[in-house]
Amino acid sequence: MTKFFATLATCGVMFMSSGPSMAGDFALNGVAANGAKLYKKSCATCHGKKGNGKGPAAIALTPRPSDFTNAAVMAKTSPEGIYKTIRDGGAAMGKSPLMTPWKAVLTDQQIRDITAVVLGFSGMSKGTDK
Amino acid sequence: MKVINSLLALCALSVAIVAVEATLTEFSAPACPARPESESPRFPDKAWNVEYGQAQAVPAFARKFNLTCTTCHSAYPYLNGFGRKFKRAGYRMPDEDGSVDPDMQNHRTISKNLVLDETFPLALGMDGDLLSLRSGGEAEMAPFGQLTLIGAGNFGTIGSYYVNFAVAAGEDESGETTISGHGVVGVHPSPLLNVVAGHGNIYHHDPYNSRSPHPIVAQHAHVNQSQFIQMYGYDSGLFYSLGATAGPAGKLGRDRQGYARLAYDFTDNISVGTFTRFGRTAEERDSALAHDDAEGGHDEAAVAGATVPELNDLSAGVDFNATIGSFNTVALVEWSSQKNVLDSSEKQQELVGYAEFFYVITSGDRPLLMPLVRADYAQDLELNRRKVSVTANLSSYILANARIGAEVATDLVVPAAAEKSTRATAFFSTYW
């Protein structure tokens, strides 16, 4: 019985330490280092190189692109939500339709890598790199 | 696959350039509507309208960067503040400070000296009038008005190109299909210094909407094409351009003109500008004394018999562009003067201008409705003749890149010898 509780506690600690990326059944498996260049190429135009939502195209967009450095904004989402928003576009997730889907342009792994970059702007990336 | 796409793009571009060159030598450009000879017999058809560059949406750019059309267009083909930055940067994605970061471009490095776009750089546009009614005339239909093939993008890290190949139905005096095209290449070493050269309208690279016609209002447009070379740059809100143009040599001479433009952006969406054009003009193609004949060639007899020598041409004006929320304003006023080189007492002066207001109602990632009103003014300062017309236009963007609409334009004031005209048009436009 003690062994059972010890195992349960260990699993619990692993779950907590992995952060939001392990919420539910979703495992991000993204590598921020691999996604950095892709982020600049595909996302920085709107979201900015620093992820602050102030990319050069932001002036033309209403609503403005998400600020990934804003903890309050990021608290409303999850790694899975970010991954799905990039993959399927904003409209599919009840967000801005100006956020286009990227699943036809990027591979699934590339989307996961970019998600890891986005999480990095907010400090949510702990445990996402594998 | 991407390598194949790049090779196909290169082949298509080569074919397009060859085709445009062949077209330019084999076909005459669509004739501009000639001013009635009785109004000003000694001078060519200069205006009654503002001269424009050609404005088109280029969906190839949206595909290249996987962005929506509204990223660059408030409602195509009107450029918004970011669209102007993109155009100024030579169709490259500008960074936050206006410079160009190669890592933000969707390019593919084939080799050290060969960098091409990742995506197929072609777009296709189609414009037509579903029904057109004019007072005193019969109803006309031209659902196939113009088919346009556009190739545009980048080569290398600082090069740009734009090739436009258009087939237009019944625009010349004979009513036959015409083919035209233009091509421009550019190098963009820094935001302060860009050089573009090619054959087209000198306002082709002007990023401000005041020099780019609305597709339907383009019926008012006066589009001249010529060889030109131009430098332009931008810093701290100030845009400049300086260029020279020369038309094809003809019996009446050759256009040789310089032109310049300054504009200041108070914000990304509010700007004022000034521009000038100066030099000699022969205006052979548009001259009331030298109409193109039905076969598309020049009427040699008329040209040989012409007594009008070259003209000293000078024009200057101011323009204004503003977008505040969903409300947009574009306005321009231009004064122009033409004098006989041999006899300066023979002159013509004109004042032309327009003001255009439109509101964009958006839905999701596209404009839904765009009501527009516009007023055009023209005055012959020598003969003190005036023309004032107003236009009302309502467009619906049934897709982000397809638009249908209706327009009514009517003359309020016309010269004594002319009759007032009212025109109603149902139109569509789509770019893919």
CSV table of N, CA and C in Angstrom, one decimal, chain B residues 298-348:
chain,number,residue,atom,x,y,z
B,298,HIS,N,0.1,53.0,-86.0
B,298,HIS,CA,-0.1,54.4,-86.0
B,298,HIS,C,-0.6,54.9,-87.4
B,299,ASP,N,-1.4,55.9,-87.3
B,299,ASP,CA,-1.9,56.5,-88.5
B,299,ASP,C,-0.9,57.4,-89.1
B,300,GLU,N,-0.1,56.9,-90.0
B,300,GLU,CA,1.1,57.6,-90.5
B,300,GLU,C,0.7,58.9,-91.2
B,301,ALA,N,-0.4,58.9,-91.9
B,301,ALA,CA,-0.8,60.1,-92.6
B,301,ALA,C,-1.1,61.2,-91.6
B,302,ALA,N,-1.8,60.8,-90.6
B,302,ALA,CA,-2.2,61.9,-89.6
B,302,ALA,C,-0.9,62.4,-88.9
B,303,VAL,N,0.0,61.4,-88.6
B,303,VAL,CA,1.2,61.9,-87.9
B,303,VAL,C,2.1,62.7,-88.8
B,304,ALA,N,2.2,62.3,-90.1
B,304,ALA,CA,3.0,63.1,-91.0
B,304,ALA,C,2.4,64.5,-91.2
B,305,GLY,N,1.1,64.6,-91.1
B,305,GLY,CA,0.5,65.9,-91.4
B,305,GLY,C,0.4,66.7,-90.1
B,306,ALA,N,0.8,66.2,-89.0
B,306,ALA,CA,0.6,66.9,-87.8
B,306,ALA,C,1.5,68.1,-87.8
B,307,THR,N,1.0,69.2,-87.2
B,307,THR,CA,1.8,70.4,-87.1
B,307,THR,C,2.2,70.7,-85.7
B,308,VAL,N,1.8,69.9,-84.7
B,308,VAL,CA,2.1,70.2,-83.3
B,308,VAL,C,3.5,69.6,-83.0
B,309,PRO,N,4.4,70.5,-82.6
B,309,PRO,CA,5.7,70.0,-82.3
B,309,PRO,C,5.7,69.4,-80.8
B,310,GLU,N,6.8,69.2,-80.3
B,310,GLU,CA,6.9,68.7,-78.9
B,310,GLU,C,6.4,69.8,-78.0
B,311,LEU,N,6.0,69.4,-76.8
B,311,LEU,CA,5.5,70.3,-75.9
B,311,LEU,C,6.3,70.3,-74.6
B,312,ASN,N,6.5,71.5,-74.0
B,312,ASN,CA,7.0,71.6,-72.7
B,312,ASN,C,5.9,71.2,-71.7
B,313,ASP,N,6.2,70.2,-70.9
B,313,ASP,CA,5.1,69.7,-70.0
B,313,ASP,C,5.6,69.9,-68.6
B,314,LEU,N,4.7,70.5,-67.8
B,314,LEU,CA,5.0,70.7,-66.4
B,314,LEU,C,3.7,70.5,-65.6
B,315,SER,N,3.8,69.7,-64.5
B,315,SER,CA,2.7,69.5,-63.6
B,315,SER,C,3.2,69.4,-62.2
B,316,ALA,N,2.3,69.7,-61.3
B,316,ALA,CA,2.6,69.6,-59.9
B,316,ALA,C,1.3,69.5,-59.1
B,317,GLY,N,1.4,68.9,-58.0
B,317,GLY,CA,0.2,68.7,-57.2
B,317,GLY,C,0.4,68.2,-55.8
B,318,VAL,N,-0.7,68.1,-55.1
B,318,VAL,CA,-0.6,67.6,-53.7
B,318,VAL,C,-1.6,66.4,-53.5
B,319,ASP,N,-1.4,65.6,-52.6
B,319,ASP,CA,-2.3,64.5,-52.3
B,319,ASP,C,-2.4,64.2,-50.9
B,320,PHE,N,-3.4,63.5,-50.5
B,320,PHE,CA,-3.7,63.2,-49.1
B,320,PHE,C,-4.3,61.8,-49.0
B,321,ASN,N,-3.8,61.0,-48.0
B,321,ASN,CA,-4.3,59.7,-47.8
B,321,ASN,C,-4.5,59.5,-46.3
B,322,ALA,N,-5.6,59.0,-45.9
B,322,ALA,CA,-5.9,58.8,-44.5
B,322,ALA,C,-6.8,57.6,-44.3
B,323,THR,N,-6.5,56.8,-43.3
B,323,THR,CA,-7.3,55.8,-42.8
B,323,THR,C,-7.5,56.0,-41.3
B,324,ILE,N,-8.7,56.2,-40.9
B,324,ILE,CA,-9.0,56.4,-39.5
B,324,ILE,C,-10.1,55.3,-39.1
B,325,GLY,N,-9.7,54.3,-38.4
B,325,GLY,CA,-10.6,53.2,-38.2
B,325,GLY,C,-11.0,52.6,-39.5
B,326,SER,N,-12.3,52.5,-39.7
B,326,SER,CA,-12.7,51.9,-41.0
B,326,SER,C,-13.0,52.9,-42.1
B,327,PHE,N,-12.7,54.2,-41.7
B,327,PHE,CA,-13.0,55.3,-42.7
B,327,PHE,C,-11.8,55.7,-43.4
B,328,ASN,N,-11.9,55.7,-44.7
B,328,ASN,CA,-10.7,56.0,-45.6
B,328,ASN,C,-11.0,57.2,-46.5
B,329,THR,N,-10.0,58.0,-46.6
B,329,THR,CA,-10.0,59.2,-47.5
B,329,THR,C,-8.8,59.2,-48.4
B,330,VAL,N,-9.1,59.5,-49.7
B,330,VAL,CA,-8.0,59.7,-50.6
B,330,VAL,C,-8.3,60.9,-51.5
B,331,ALA,N,-7.4,61.8,-51.6
B,331,ALA,CA,-7.7,63.0,-52.4
B,331,ALA,C,-6.4,63.5,-53.1
B,332,LEU,N,-6.6,64.1,-54.2
B,332,LEU,CA,-5.5,64.6,-55.0
B,332,LEU,C,-5.9,65.8,-55.9
B,333,VAL,N,-5.0,66.8,-56.0
B,333,VAL,CA,-5.2,67.9,-56.8
B,333,VAL,C,-3.9,68.1,-57.6
B,334,GLU,N,-4.1,68.3,-59.0
B,334,GLU,CA,-2.9,68.4,-59.8
B,334,GLU,C,-3.1,69.6,-60.8
B,335,TRP,N,-2.1,70.4,-60.9
B,335,TRP,CA,-2.1,71.5,-62.0
B,335,TRP,C,-1.1,71.0,-63.0
B,336,SER,N,-1.5,71.3,-64.3
B,336,SER,CA,-0.6,70.9,-65.4
B,336,SER,C,-0.6,72.0,-66.4
B,337,SER,N,0.5,72.1,-67.1
B,337,SER,CA,0.7,73.1,-68.2
B,337,SER,C,1.4,72.5,-69.3
B,338,GLN,N,1.0,72.7,-70.5
B,338,GLN,CA,1.7,72.3,-71.7
B,338,GLN,C,1.9,73.5,-72.6
B,339,LYS,N,3.1,73.7,-73.1
B,339,LYS,CA,3.4,74.8,-74.0
B,339,LYS,C,4.1,74.3,-75.3
B,340,ASN,N,3.7,74.9,-76.4
B,340,ASN,CA,4.4,74.6,-77.6
B,340,ASN,C,5.8,75.0,-77.5
B,341,VAL,N,6.7,74.1,-77.8
B,341,VAL,CA,8.1,74.4,-77.7
B,341,VAL,C,8.5,75.6,-78.6
B,342,LEU,N,7.9,75.7,-79.7
B,342,LEU,CA,8.3,76.8,-80.7
B,342,LEU,C,7.5,78.1,-80.5
B,343,ASP,N,6.4,78.0,-79.8
B,343,ASP,CA,5.6,79.2,-79.6
B,343,ASP,C,4.9,79.1,-78.2
B,344,SER,N,5.5,79.7,-77.2
B,344,SER,CA,5.0,79.6,-75.9
B,344,SER,C,3.7,80.2,-75.6
B,345,SER,N,3.2,81.0,-76.6
B,345,SER,CA,1.9,81.6,-76.4
B,345,SER,C,0.8,80.5,-76.6
B,346,GLU,N,1.2,79.5,-77.3
B,346,GLU,CA,0.3,78.3,-77.4
B,346,GLU,C,0.4,77.5,-76.2
B,347,LYS,N,-0.5,77.5,-75.4
B,347,LYS,CA,-0.4,76.7,-74.1
B,347,LYS,C,-1.8,76.2,-73.7
B,348,GLN,N,-1.7,75.3,-72.8
B,348,GLN,CA,-2.9,74.7,-72.2
B,348,GLN,C,-2.6,74.5,-70.7
